[in-house]
Each structure stands twice: as structure tokens, then as C-alpha cells.
CSV table of C-alpha atoms in Angstrom, one decimal:
chain,number,residue,atom,x,y,z
A,1,MET,CA,0.0,0.0,0.0
A,2,LEU,CA,2.8,2.4,0.8
A,3,ALA,CA,4.3,1.8,-2.7
A,4,LEU,CA,1.0,2.5,-4.3
A,5,ARG,CA,0.5,5.7,-2.3
A,6,LEU,CA,4.0,6.9,-3.2
A,7,THR,CA,3.3,6.1,-6.9
A,8,ARG,CA,0.1,8.0,-6.9
A,9,THR,CA,1.4,11.1,-5.2
A,10,ALA,CA,4.7,11.4,-7.2
A,11,HIS,CA,5.5,14.3,-9.5
A,12,LEU,CA,4.9,14.3,-13.2
A,13,ALA,CA,8.6,13.8,-14.0
A,14,VAL,CA,8.7,10.7,-11.8
A,15,HIS,CA,5.6,9.3,-13.5
A,16,LEU,CA,7.2,9.8,-16.9
A,17,ARG,CA,10.4,8.0,-15.9
A,18,ARG,CA,8.3,5.1,-14.5
A,19,LEU,CA,6.4,5.1,-17.8
A,20,LEU,CA,9.7,4.7,-19.6
A,21,VAL,CA,10.4,1.6,-17.4
A,22,ALA,CA,7.0,0.2,-18.3
A,23,VAL,CA,7.6,0.8,-22.0
A,24,ALA,CA,11.0,-0.9,-21.9
A,25,SER,CA,9.6,-3.9,-20.1
A,26,ALA,CA,6.8,-4.1,-22.6
A,27,GLY,CA,9.2,-4.1,-25.6
A,28,THR,CA,11.4,-6.7,-23.9
A,29,GLY,CA,8.5,-9.0,-23.1
A,30,PHE,CA,7.2,-8.7,-26.6
A,31,LEU,CA,10.6,-9.8,-28.0
A,32,LEU,CA,10.8,-12.7,-25.6
A,33,LEU,CA,7.3,-13.8,-26.6
A,34,CYS,CA,8.3,-13.6,-30.3
A,35,ALA,CA,11.3,-15.8,-29.6
A,36,LEU,CA,8.9,-18.3,-28.0
A,37,GLY,CA,6.7,-18.1,-31.0
A,38,HIS,CA,9.6,-18.7,-33.4
A,39,ALA,CA,10.5,-21.8,-31.4
A,40,LEU,CA,7.0,-23.1,-31.6
A,41,SER,CA,6.8,-22.5,-35.3
A,42,HIS,CA,10.2,-24.1,-36.1
A,43,PRO,CA,10.6,-27.1,-33.8
A,44,ASP,CA,13.3,-28.5,-36.1
A,45,ALA,CA,15.6,-25.5,-35.7
A,46,PRO,CA,16.4,-25.1,-32.0
A,47,GLY,CA,19.7,-23.4,-32.7
A,48,SER,CA,18.1,-20.5,-34.5
A,49,SER,CA,15.5,-20.1,-31.8
A,50,ALA,CA,18.1,-20.2,-29.1
A,51,LEU,CA,20.1,-17.5,-30.9
A,52,ARG,CA,17.0,-15.3,-31.1
A,53,LEU,CA,16.4,-15.8,-27.4
A,54,ALA,CA,20.1,-14.9,-26.7
A,55,TRP,CA,19.8,-11.7,-28.7
A,56,CYS,CA,16.9,-10.7,-26.3
A,57,ALA,CA,19.5,-10.4,-23.5
A,58,ALA,CA,20.6,-7.0,-24.7
A,59,PRO,CA,17.2,-5.3,-24.5
A,60,LEU,CA,16.6,-7.1,-21.2
A,61,ALA,CA,19.8,-5.8,-19.7
A,62,ALA,CA,19.1,-2.3,-21.0
A,63,ALA,CA,15.6,-2.3,-19.5
A,64,VAL,CA,17.0,-3.4,-16.1
A,65,TYR,CA,19.7,-0.8,-16.2
A,66,LEU,CA,17.1,1.9,-16.9
A,67,ALA,CA,14.9,0.6,-14.0
A,68,VAL,CA,17.9,0.9,-11.6
A,69,ALA,CA,18.6,4.5,-12.8
A,70,VAL,CA,15.0,5.5,-12.4
A,71,ALA,CA,14.8,4.0,-8.9
A,72,ARG,CA,18.0,5.9,-7.8
A,73,THR,CA,16.4,9.2,-8.8
A,74,ASP,CA,13.1,8.6,-7.2
A,75,PRO,CA,12.7,11.3,-4.5
A,76,GLY,CA,9.9,9.4,-2.7
A,77,THR,CA,12.2,6.6,-1.6
A,78,ARG,CA,15.3,8.6,-0.7
A,79,PRO,CA,16.4,8.3,3.0
A,80,ARG,CA,15.6,11.4,5.1
A,81,SER,CA,16.1,12.4,8.7
A,82,GLY,CA,13.5,11.1,11.0
A,83,LEU,CA,12.0,8.4,8.8
A,84,SER,CA,13.7,5.6,10.8
A,85,ALA,CA,11.7,6.6,13.8
A,86,ILE,CA,8.4,5.8,12.1
A,87,GLY,CA,9.6,2.5,10.7
A,88,LEU,CA,10.8,3.8,7.3
A,89,GLY,CA,14.4,3.0,7.5
A,90,PRO,CA,16.8,2.3,4.6
A,91,ALA,CA,15.7,-1.4,4.4
A,92,ARG,CA,12.0,-0.4,4.2
A,93,LEU,CA,12.6,2.3,1.6
A,94,MET,CA,14.6,-0.2,-0.4
A,95,ALA,CA,11.7,-2.6,-0.3
A,96,VAL,CA,9.3,0.1,-1.4
A,97,SER,CA,11.5,1.1,-4.3
A,98,ALA,CA,11.9,-2.5,-5.4
A,99,THR,CA,8.1,-3.0,-5.2
A,100,THR,CA,7.4,0.2,-7.2
A,101,THR,CA,9.9,-1.0,-9.9
A,102,ALA,CA,8.2,-4.4,-10.0
A,103,LEU,CA,4.8,-2.8,-10.5
A,104,SER,CA,6.0,-0.6,-13.3
A,105,ALA,CA,7.7,-3.5,-15.1
A,106,ALA,CA,4.7,-5.8,-14.5
A,107,LEU,CA,2.4,-3.3,-16.2
A,108,GLY,CA,4.7,-3.3,-19.2
A,109,SER,CA,4.7,-7.2,-19.3
A,110,VAL,CA,0.9,-7.2,-19.3
A,111,ALA,CA,0.8,-4.7,-22.1
A,112,ALA,CA,3.3,-6.9,-24.1
A,113,LEU,CA,1.1,-9.9,-23.6
A,114,LEU,CA,-2.0,-8.1,-24.8
A,115,ALA,CA,-0.1,-6.7,-27.9
A,116,PHE,CA,1.2,-10.2,-28.7
A,117,LEU,CA,-2.3,-11.8,-28.4
A,118,TYR,CA,-3.8,-9.0,-30.5
A,119,LEU,CA,-1.3,-9.3,-33.3
A,120,ARG,CA,-1.6,-13.1,-33.5
A,121,GLY,CA,-5.4,-12.8,-33.8
A,122,SER,CA,-6.3,-14.4,-30.5
A,123,LEU,CA,-8.4,-11.4,-29.4
A,124,THR,CA,-9.8,-10.4,-32.7
A,125,GLY,CA,-10.0,-13.7,-34.5
A,126,ARG,CA,-8.2,-12.3,-37.6
A,127,PRO,CA,-4.7,-13.9,-38.0
A,128,PRO,CA,-2.0,-11.8,-39.7
A,129,SER,CA,-1.5,-12.2,-43.4
A,130,ASP,CA,2.3,-11.7,-43.3
A,131,ARG,CA,4.1,-15.1,-43.3
A,132,VAL,CA,7.1,-13.7,-41.4
A,133,ALA,CA,4.8,-12.3,-38.7
A,134,ALA,CA,2.9,-15.5,-38.5
A,135,ASP,CA,6.1,-17.5,-37.9
A,136,ALA,CA,7.2,-15.1,-35.1
A,137,LEU,CA,3.7,-15.1,-33.5
A,138,ALA,CA,3.0,-18.8,-33.7
A,139,VAL,CA,-0.3,-18.3,-35.3
A,140,GLY,CA,-2.6,-21.4,-35.1
A,141,GLN,CA,-0.7,-22.9,-32.2
A,142,SER,CA,-1.5,-23.0,-28.5
A,143,LEU,CA,0.9,-21.1,-26.2
A,144,PRO,CA,2.3,-22.9,-23.2
A,145,ALA,CA,1.1,-21.0,-20.2
A,146,PRO,CA,4.2,-21.8,-18.0
A,147,ALA,CA,6.6,-20.6,-20.7
A,148,VAL,CA,4.6,-17.4,-21.3
A,149,LEU,CA,4.4,-16.7,-17.6
A,150,THR,CA,8.2,-17.3,-17.1
A,151,LEU,CA,9.1,-15.0,-19.9
A,152,LEU,CA,6.8,-12.2,-18.8
A,153,VAL,CA,8.0,-12.4,-15.2
A,154,LEU,CA,11.6,-12.3,-16.2
A,155,ALA,CA,11.8,-8.5,-16.7
A,156,PRO,CA,10.0,-7.4,-13.5
A,157,ALA,CA,11.9,-10.0,-11.4
A,158,LEU,CA,15.3,-9.0,-12.6
A,159,ALA,CA,14.5,-5.3,-12.4
A,160,SER,CA,13.3,-5.5,-8.9
A,161,ALA,CA,16.2,-7.7,-7.8
A,162,ALA,CA,18.7,-5.2,-9.4
A,163,VAL,CA,17.0,-2.3,-7.6
A,164,ALA,CA,17.1,-4.1,-4.3
A,165,HIS,CA,20.8,-4.9,-4.7
A,166,THR,CA,21.7,-1.4,-5.7
A,167,LEU,CA,19.7,0.4,-2.9
A,168,ARG,CA,20.5,-2.1,-0.2
A,169,PRO,CA,21.4,-0.6,3.2
A,170,ARG,CA,25.2,-0.4,3.5
A,171,ASP,CA,27.1,-0.3,6.8
A,172,PRO,CA,28.8,3.0,7.4
A,173,ARG,CA,32.5,3.1,6.6
A,174,PRO,CA,34.7,2.3,9.7
A,175,ALA,CA,36.5,5.2,11.3
A,176,ALA,CA,40.0,5.9,10.3
A,177,ALA,CA,42.6,3.8,12.2
A,178,PRO,CA,44.5,5.7,14.9
A,179,ALA,CA,48.0,6.9,14.4
A,180,PRO,CA,50.5,4.1,14.7
A,181,ARG,CA,52.3,3.8,17.9
A,182,GLY,CA,56.0,4.2,18.1
A,183,TYR,CA,58.9,3.8,20.5
A,184,GLY,CA,60.2,6.9,22.2
A,185,ARG,CA,63.7,7.5,23.4
A,186,PHE,CA,65.4,4.6,25.1
A,187,GLY,CA,62.4,2.4,24.8
A,188,ALA,CA,59.7,4.7,26.2
A,189,TYR,CA,56.6,3.3,24.6
A,190,GLY,CA,53.8,5.7,23.6
A,191,TRP,CA,52.4,7.7,20.7
A,192,GLY,CA,55.0,8.7,18.1
A,193,LYS,CA,54.0,12.3,18.0
A,194,ALA,CA,54.2,12.8,21.9
A,195,ARG,CA,57.4,11.0,22.8
A,196,GLU,CA,58.8,11.3,26.3
A,197,THR,CA,62.2,12.4,27.3
A,198,PHE,CA,64.6,10.2,29.2
A,199,GLY,CA,63.5,9.4,32.8
A,200,ALA,CA,60.1,11.2,32.5
A,201,TYR,CA,58.1,8.0,33.3
A,202,GLY,CA,60.2,7.0,36.3
A,203,ARG,CA,60.7,10.5,37.8
A,204,TYR,CA,59.6,10.6,41.5
A,205,GLY,CA,56.0,11.8,41.9
A,206,SER,CA,55.1,12.1,38.3
A,207,ARG,CA,52.4,9.4,38.4
A,208,THR,CA,51.0,10.7,41.7
A,209,ALA,CA,50.8,14.3,40.3
A,210,VAL,CA,48.9,13.0,37.3
A,211,ALA,CA,46.4,11.1,39.4
A,212,ALA,CA,45.9,14.0,41.8
A,213,GLY,CA,45.4,16.4,38.9
A,214,SER,CA,42.8,14.1,37.3
A,215,ARG,CA,40.8,13.9,40.6
A,216,ALA,CA,41.0,17.7,41.1
A,217,ALA,CA,39.8,18.3,37.6
A,218,ALA,CA,37.0,15.9,37.9
A,219,ALA,CA,35.8,17.6,41.1
A,220,VAL,CA,35.7,21.1,39.5
A,221,PRO,CA,32.4,21.7,37.6
A,222,ALA,CA,32.7,22.2,33.8
A,223,GLY,CA,31.1,25.6,34.0
A,224,SER,CA,33.7,26.8,36.6
A,225,ARG,CA,36.5,25.7,34.3
A,226,ALA,CA,34.9,27.4,31.4
A,227,ALA,CA,34.4,30.6,33.4
A,228,GLY,CA,37.9,30.6,34.7
A,229,ALA,CA,39.3,30.2,31.3
A,230,MET,CA,37.8,33.5,30.1
A,231,GLY,CA,40.7,35.5,31.4
A,232,VAL,CA,43.3,33.3,29.6
A,233,PRO,CA,44.2,34.3,26.1
A,234,PRO,CA,42.9,31.9,23.4
A,235,LEU,CA,46.4,31.0,22.2
A,236,GLU,CA,47.5,30.0,25.7
A,237,ARG,CA,44.3,28.0,26.3
A,238,SER,CA,44.9,26.1,23.0
A,239,ARG,CA,48.5,25.4,24.0
A,240,GLU,CA,47.5,24.2,27.4
A,241,TRP,CA,44.4,22.1,26.7
A,242,GLY,CA,44.9,20.9,23.1
A,243,ARG,CA,42.8,21.2,20.1
A,244,VAL,CA,39.1,21.7,19.7
A,245,GLY,CA,37.1,18.5,19.1
A,246,ALA,CA,33.7,17.8,17.8
A,247,GLY,CA,30.8,19.6,19.5
A,248,GLY,CA,33.0,22.5,20.7
A,249,ALA,CA,35.1,20.4,23.2
A,250,LEU,CA,38.7,21.2,23.8
A,251,GLN,CA,40.6,17.9,24.1
A,252,THR,CA,44.1,17.1,25.4
A,253,GLN,CA,46.1,14.1,24.5
A,254,ALA,CA,44.1,11.9,26.8
A,255,SER,CA,44.8,8.9,24.6
A,256,ASP,CA,48.5,9.1,25.5
A,257,PRO,CA,49.1,6.2,27.8
A,258,HIS,CA,52.0,8.1,29.5
A,259,PRO,CA,51.4,11.9,29.3
A,260,PRO,CA,53.9,14.3,30.8
A,261,ALA,CA,53.7,15.1,34.5
A,262,GLY,CA,51.1,17.7,35.5
A,263,THR,CA,49.0,17.3,32.4
A,264,ASP,CA,45.2,17.3,32.8
A,265,VAL,CA,44.1,14.1,31.1
A,266,THR,CA,40.4,15.0,31.3
A,267,THR,CA,38.4,16.5,28.4
A,268,GLN,CA,37.8,20.2,28.9
A,269,THR,CA,34.3,21.2,27.5
A,270,LEU,CA,33.3,24.8,26.9
A,271,ASP,CA,29.7,24.0,26.1
A,272,ALA,CA,28.1,21.3,28.2
A,273,THR,CA,25.0,21.0,25.9
A,274,PRO,CA,25.6,18.0,23.6
A,275,PRO,CA,24.9,18.5,19.9
A,276,PRO,CA,21.6,17.0,18.5
A,277,PRO,CA,22.0,13.4,17.4
A,278,ALA,CA,22.5,13.2,13.6
A,279,ASP,CA,20.7,10.7,11.4
A,280,THR,CA,23.1,7.9,10.7
A,281,SER,CA,20.9,6.3,8.1
A,282,PRO,CA,23.2,5.5,5.1
A,283,ASP,CA,22.3,7.3,1.9
A,284,THR,CA,22.2,4.5,-0.7
A,285,THR,CA,21.5,6.9,-3.6
A,286,THR,CA,24.9,8.7,-3.3
A,287,PRO,CA,27.7,6.9,-5.1
A,288,ARG,CA,30.8,5.8,-3.1
A,289,PRO,CA,34.1,7.7,-3.4
A,290,GLN,CA,35.7,7.6,-6.8
A,291,ASN,CA,37.4,4.4,-7.8
A,292,THR,CA,39.4,4.5,-11.0
A,293,THR,CA,41.0,1.1,-10.5
A,294,ALA,CA,38.4,-0.4,-12.9
A,295,LEU,CA,39.9,1.4,-15.9
A,296,PRO,CA,42.6,-1.2,-16.5
A,297,TRP,CA,40.1,-4.0,-16.2
A,298,GLY,CA,37.8,-2.2,-18.6
A,299,ILE,CA,40.6,-1.8,-21.1
A,300,ALA,CA,41.6,-5.5,-20.7
A,301,ILE,CA,38.0,-6.7,-21.2
A,302,LEU,CA,37.5,-4.4,-24.2
A,303,THR,CA,40.7,-5.8,-25.8
A,304,ALA,CA,39.5,-9.4,-25.1
A,305,GLY,CA,36.1,-8.7,-26.7
A,306,LEU,CA,37.7,-7.3,-29.8
A,307,THR,CA,40.0,-10.3,-30.0
A,308,VAL,CA,37.2,-12.8,-29.6
A,309,GLU,CA,35.1,-11.1,-32.2
A,310,THR,CA,38.0,-10.9,-34.6
A,311,TYR,CA,38.8,-14.6,-34.2
A,312,THR,CA,35.2,-15.8,-34.6
A,313,GLY,CA,34.5,-13.4,-37.4
A,314,ASN,CA,37.5,-14.5,-39.4
A,315,ALA,CA,36.6,-18.2,-38.8
A,316,ALA,CA,32.9,-18.0,-39.7
A,317,GLY,CA,33.1,-15.2,-42.3
A,318,ALA,CA,30.6,-12.5,-43.0
A,319,PRO,CA,26.9,-13.4,-42.1
A,320,THR,CA,24.9,-14.6,-45.0
A,321,PRO,CA,21.7,-12.8,-46.1
A,322,GLY,CA,18.8,-13.6,-43.8
A,323,THR,CA,20.9,-14.7,-40.9
A,324,ALA,CA,22.4,-13.0,-37.8
A,325,PRO,CA,26.0,-13.0,-36.7
A,326,SER,CA,27.3,-16.1,-34.8
A,327,ALA,CA,27.3,-16.7,-31.1
A,328,GLY,CA,31.0,-16.0,-30.9
A,329,VAL,CA,30.5,-12.5,-32.4
A,330,LEU,CA,27.7,-11.9,-29.9
A,331,ILE,CA,30.0,-12.9,-27.0
A,332,GLY,CA,32.7,-10.5,-28.4
A,333,TRP,CA,30.2,-7.6,-28.6
A,334,ALA,CA,29.1,-8.3,-25.1
A,335,LEU,CA,32.7,-8.3,-23.8
A,336,THR,CA,33.3,-5.0,-25.7
A,337,ALA,CA,30.3,-3.4,-24.2
A,338,LEU,CA,31.2,-4.5,-20.7
A,339,GLY,CA,34.7,-3.2,-21.2
A,340,LEU,CA,33.5,0.2,-22.3
A,341,ALA,CA,31.0,0.3,-19.4
A,342,LEU,CA,33.8,-0.5,-16.8
A,343,ALA,CA,36.2,2.0,-18.4
A,344,GLY,CA,33.6,4.8,-18.5
A,345,PRO,CA,34.1,6.2,-15.0
A,346,GLY,CA,37.9,6.1,-15.2
A,347,LEU,CA,37.8,7.8,-18.6
A,348,THR,CA,35.5,10.5,-17.3
A,349,HIS,CA,37.8,11.0,-14.3
A,350,LEU,CA,40.8,11.2,-16.6
A,351,CYS,CA,38.9,13.8,-18.7
A,352,GLY,CA,38.4,15.9,-15.7
A,353,ARG,CA,42.1,15.7,-14.8
A,354,LEU,CA,43.1,16.7,-18.3
A,355,LEU,CA,40.8,19.7,-18.2
A,356,GLN,CA,42.7,21.0,-15.1
A,357,ALA,CA,46.2,20.6,-16.6
A,358,ALA,CA,48.5,23.4,-17.8
A,359,ARG,CA,47.5,26.3,-15.5
A,360,PRO,CA,43.7,26.1,-15.7
A,361,GLY,CA,41.5,29.1,-15.2
A,362,ALA,CA,38.4,29.2,-13.2
A,363,LEU,CA,36.2,27.9,-16.0
A,364,ARG,CA,38.4,24.8,-16.7
A,365,LEU,CA,39.0,24.2,-13.0
A,366,LEU,CA,35.3,24.2,-12.3
A,367,ALA,CA,34.5,21.9,-15.2
A,368,GLY,CA,37.3,19.5,-14.4
A,369,ARG,CA,36.3,19.2,-10.7
A,370,VAL,CA,32.7,18.5,-11.5
A,371,LEU,CA,33.7,15.8,-14.0
A,372,MET,CA,36.0,14.2,-11.4
A,373,GLU,CA,33.2,14.4,-8.8
A,374,GLU,CA,30.5,12.9,-11.0
A,375,SER,CA,32.6,10.4,-12.9
A,376,GLN,CA,31.2,7.4,-11.0
A,377,ARG,CA,27.6,8.6,-11.5
A,378,VAL,CA,27.8,9.7,-15.1
A,379,GLY,CA,30.8,7.7,-16.4
A,380,ARG,CA,29.2,4.3,-16.5
A,381,PRO,CA,26.0,5.3,-18.4
A,382,LEU,CA,28.3,7.2,-20.8
A,383,GLY,CA,30.4,4.1,-21.4
A,384,VAL,CA,27.3,2.1,-22.1
A,385,VAL,CA,26.1,4.7,-24.6
A,386,ALA,CA,29.5,4.6,-26.2
A,387,ALA,CA,29.2,0.8,-26.6
A,388,VAL,CA,25.7,1.2,-28.1
A,389,ALA,CA,27.0,3.8,-30.5
A,390,ALA,CA,29.8,1.5,-31.6
A,391,ALA,CA,27.4,-1.4,-32.1
A,392,ALA,CA,25.2,0.9,-34.2
A,393,TYR,CA,28.1,1.7,-36.4
A,394,VAL,CA,28.9,-1.9,-36.8
A,395,THR,CA,25.2,-2.7,-37.6
A,396,THR,CA,25.0,-0.1,-40.3
A,397,THR,CA,28.2,-1.4,-41.8
A,398,VAL,CA,27.2,-5.1,-41.8
A,399,TYR,CA,23.5,-4.7,-42.5
A,400,ASP,CA,23.9,-2.8,-45.7
A,401,GLY,CA,22.1,-3.4,-49.0
A,402,ASP,CA,23.9,-6.7,-49.6
A,403,GLY,CA,23.9,-7.8,-46.0
A,404,PRO,CA,21.4,-9.8,-44.0
A,405,ALA,CA,17.9,-8.6,-43.6
A,406,PHE,CA,17.1,-6.2,-40.8
A,407,GLY,CA,13.5,-7.1,-39.9
A,408,PRO,CA,11.0,-5.3,-37.7
A,409,LEU,CA,11.9,-7.3,-34.6
A,410,SER,CA,15.6,-6.4,-35.0
A,411,THR,CA,14.5,-2.8,-35.4
A,412,LEU,CA,12.4,-3.0,-32.3
A,413,GLY,CA,15.4,-4.5,-30.3
A,414,ALA,CA,17.8,-1.8,-31.6
A,415,LEU,CA,15.4,1.0,-30.7
A,416,LEU,CA,14.9,-0.5,-27.2
A,417,VAL,CA,18.6,-0.8,-26.5
A,418,ALA,CA,19.4,2.7,-27.8
A,419,GLY,CA,16.4,4.4,-26.1
A,420,CYS,CA,17.0,2.7,-22.8
A,421,THR,CA,20.7,3.6,-22.7
A,422,VAL,CA,20.1,7.2,-23.7
A,423,ALA,CA,17.3,7.6,-21.2
A,424,THR,CA,19.6,6.1,-18.5
A,425,LEU,CA,22.3,8.7,-19.4
A,426,LEU,CA,19.8,11.5,-19.2
A,427,THR,CA,18.5,10.2,-15.9
A,428,ALA,CA,22.0,10.0,-14.5
A,429,ALA,CA,22.6,13.6,-15.7
A,430,VAL,CA,19.5,14.8,-13.9
A,431,GLU,CA,20.6,12.9,-10.7
A,432,ALA,CA,24.0,14.6,-10.9
A,433,ARG,CA,22.4,18.0,-11.4
A,434,HIS,CA,20.2,17.5,-8.3
A,435,ALA,CA,23.2,16.3,-6.3
A,436,ARG,CA,25.2,19.5,-6.9
A,437,ALA,CA,22.3,21.9,-6.5
A,438,ASP,CA,23.6,23.1,-3.2
A,439,THR,CA,27.1,23.7,-4.7
A,440,LYS,CA,25.5,25.7,-7.5
A,441,ASP,CA,23.5,27.8,-5.1
A,442,ALA,CA,26.6,28.5,-3.0
A,443,LEU,CA,28.5,29.6,-6.1
A,444,LEU,CA,25.6,31.9,-7.0
A,445,ARG,CA,25.6,33.4,-3.6
A,446,LEU,CA,29.3,34.0,-3.8
A,447,GLY,CA,28.8,36.1,-6.9
A,448,ALA,CA,29.5,33.6,-9.7
A,449,PRO,CA,27.7,34.7,-12.8
A,450,PRO,CA,25.2,32.1,-14.2
A,451,ALA,CA,26.8,32.4,-17.6
A,452,THR,CA,30.0,30.9,-16.1
A,453,LEU,CA,28.1,27.9,-14.9
A,454,ARG,CA,26.5,27.4,-18.3
A,455,ALA,CA,29.9,27.7,-19.9
A,456,ALA,CA,31.4,25.1,-17.5
A,457,ALA,CA,28.6,22.7,-18.5
A,458,ALA,CA,29.4,23.3,-22.2
A,459,VAL,CA,33.1,22.7,-21.6
A,460,ARG,CA,32.3,19.4,-19.8
A,461,ALA,CA,30.1,18.3,-22.7
A,462,ALA,CA,32.8,19.3,-25.3
A,463,ALA,CA,35.5,17.5,-23.3
A,464,LEU,CA,33.5,14.3,-23.0
A,465,LEU,CA,32.6,14.4,-26.7
A,466,ALA,CA,36.3,15.0,-27.7
A,467,LEU,CA,37.4,12.0,-25.6
A,468,PHE,CA,34.6,9.5,-26.3
A,469,GLY,CA,34.0,10.4,-29.9
A,470,PRO,CA,37.3,9.1,-31.3
A,471,LEU,CA,37.2,6.2,-28.9
A,472,VAL,CA,33.8,5.0,-30.2
A,473,LEU,CA,35.0,5.4,-33.8
A,474,ILE,CA,38.1,3.3,-33.2
A,475,VAL,CA,36.3,0.6,-31.4
A,476,ALA,CA,33.5,0.5,-34.0
A,477,VAL,CA,36.0,0.2,-36.9
A,478,LEU,CA,38.0,-2.5,-35.2
A,479,ALA,CA,34.7,-4.4,-34.4
A,480,ALA,CA,33.5,-4.1,-38.0
A,481,LEU,CA,36.7,-5.3,-39.7
A,482,PRO,CA,36.1,-9.1,-39.3
A,483,LEU,CA,32.5,-8.8,-40.4
A,484,ASP,CA,33.0,-6.6,-43.5
A,485,HIS,CA,34.8,-8.9,-45.9
């Protein structure tokens, strides 16, 4: 019920994004049903039917990827302060988001089933006259209900599981490890930054003075210590007590196991009122800190994909008219797309660093810092779009006038993949824009002209195009070489 209420009261933009998820699920379900229909119409060709079903993996992955991106930008399921007190913690919000995604995808699957039954004539009683359509729709044959149900549930189940995995509650990162201990002079063991002089530990009365000072400081109220400190200059107070800690507390080196004689090992507090407790619910919509170690792995997988595609393409030759590329070429394309997707964040981070090279001005510095900050959020969808663009170039090269036929189902699959990846990139861009809204407002309050911010956005777009454009062209030409002969 909570998922339905959040769906009903959402904004128009949120409804449009969920409608995109439903459309992608409908197209994917229709392609899966058409693969089932081809298998029923051609029981003597299981290899061709299996290859059609394998080609449906690309639209299915694109639809799931779009569903995850839409769930991340849903403002109704974003963790907020105070929601955990009423039972809406991160786990509950994750479940609500997964349920909402499952509902949107299930609506698309129902629409796909109705469209499939309508086109095959089960609802109107008029079968299609086209023979190719009749073969794909299994006209005149009964549909197995378990197979239909399995194929239609596939997209909602995978999308919901992917959303639950992405938005799962994560434990907060552990605190930084304390400074390593070191040995002082002549074996005096303690913190390396506060080493003791020779004989300080064994000096007569040093331990007694420390204990007496601790008891005396504990007996004095905190307000009296704060009032008595008003006549001491701030510099002297900072030298005597230590540095200011969280919540306005002045802390000494109380963690030193052997402080010098006469040192007050208690914590001196200027304000006895504790700060309000902060909400420790992890924000699962914010990406983790930048990690560019996936760039070498992405390049390696990209190279492996091109190698597999070249080997299988040279062995099998160009696809004959009316047939699709072999399974080895499909595996090579999948590895190439995965490599570009993994290398996308690292390439975006590198692009931001290159923008800040050679004495950058304010414009290039701002554009580069934003690219580095948003590389994890925008880089991966950008890498997927680059992979789809390279595949589109290969498709237009192979499927020319003398190449294999590019039917309506192939057109539908290509439109689904391209539309889902572009929509995912735009959704990630919107998410990044909302994430840096506070930074933009702060820059405007400091006097930055709006034209500078727009110019920085244009510089970012031009830099990404200058980096990914030649990369896509090189990958596409290398991928098309073994198929264009």
C-alpha cells in the first residue's frame, strides 16, 4: 500500500520515468514472446530459436539498467532524517523502491502480452497475413502458459532484484585507524607524536601528580573551568588544553598512555550541551568515493572482446543474407560493451584531470572538478552509450544493401537498447544535477555569474565528446573489420 501511495502522489517527471520503465519492459517482453513463437513455429531449428532468445539479453539488460537508474532518482524513496523513527528505515525504503519498480515492469509485461495476443489474432479472430509475422507469433498454435508466464515475469523480477541490490542498506564506513604507535627515546613506549624524554616516566612523583590532577579536575564543575578560562588568552588555552574537538570540546592528548607530568588528562568542555543526534541512516543513492581502478580492467575486457570477435568473425566469415551473426560474435560484442562500461568512470575522471592541466583558469578548473566528482555517477552510463554507438556503427556497416535482412523485430530491439541507454544517461545527468544543486546555489551566492556555470557545462560536454567520440569510432572500426569482408 505504501508503494501505491508513493506512486500515486509522485511528481509528473517521476511518472514519466516510470512510464519509460513500463515501455522498456513491454518491448522486452514482446521480443521474448516472439522468440517463443519462433521456437513453436520451427521445432526443427532449435539453434536459431536459441540465438533469437540470446539476442533478447541486450534489450533485457538495457531495461533493467534503466529501471535501476529511475529508482535511484526517485525522491519518494530517498532516505531522510527522522524516517527511521516511524519505521521507514533504509531497508523499508529499499523494499518500497523494489516494489514500485516491479509494479511498473509488470504493467509493461501485461501490455506486451495483450499486444502479442492481439497481433496473432487471439483477441480479434483475424490472423496476420504476413508469413514472417505468422512465424514469429506462432499463429494457429497453442501457447504454453508456464513458458509465457516465465518470460513475462523475467523483466519485473530482474529489475526488482537489481534495484534491491543497488539500494540495499550499507554499513557506514569504519572510522580511520588511529595513528601508529612508536617507541620513544630509550624504549619509552607511547604515541610517536608525543614522545617522552629520558626518565620522564620513572621520575619521582610524576604518576602521583597526574592522578591528583585528574581527581581535582573531575571535582571542578565544567562551568567553573569554562568561566575561569575566560581570562586566559585563546592561544594560551589552546596550547594548554589541546585542540578543539567535535561539538566544541577542547581535548588534550588523553589517549596518550603516558602523558607528561602535570598534564590534565580529562576533556575540557566549553559547552556542556551536547549536539543534537545526527541521522546515521546511510544514503544509498549517493555513489561511493571515486574508484578509478576499474579502468585497466575495462581496457583489458575491451581488448578481449575485440580479440574474440575478430577470431570468430574470421573463422565464420561474414553473415549470409537472412541470418544473424554467430554466437562468438555476440560474445565478443558483449565483452566489448562490458569493457566500455567498466572503463567509462575512469575515462570520465581522466577527462576531468586533463581539463585542469596546464595552469587552468576558473572555468576549466570548475568543469574538471565537476567531472571528477561525477565520474562514478555519469561515467558508467556514458560508457554504455559509447558501446551502443559503436554497435550501431557496426550494424550499419554489416547490415547494408547486400547484407542480412534487418527485420521489424531487429529494429524494435535496436530501438529498445538505444532508447534505454540514452534515457539512462539523461536520468543520471538529472541525478547529478540534483546532487550538486547546493554547490551551485553556493556559487551563485558568492557572486559567480550564471553564464560561467553554463559555460562550464558546455566545456564538460565538449571535453567528453572529444574523448569518447574518437574512442567510439576506433572501437567500431575494429569491431566491424572481421565482419566486413
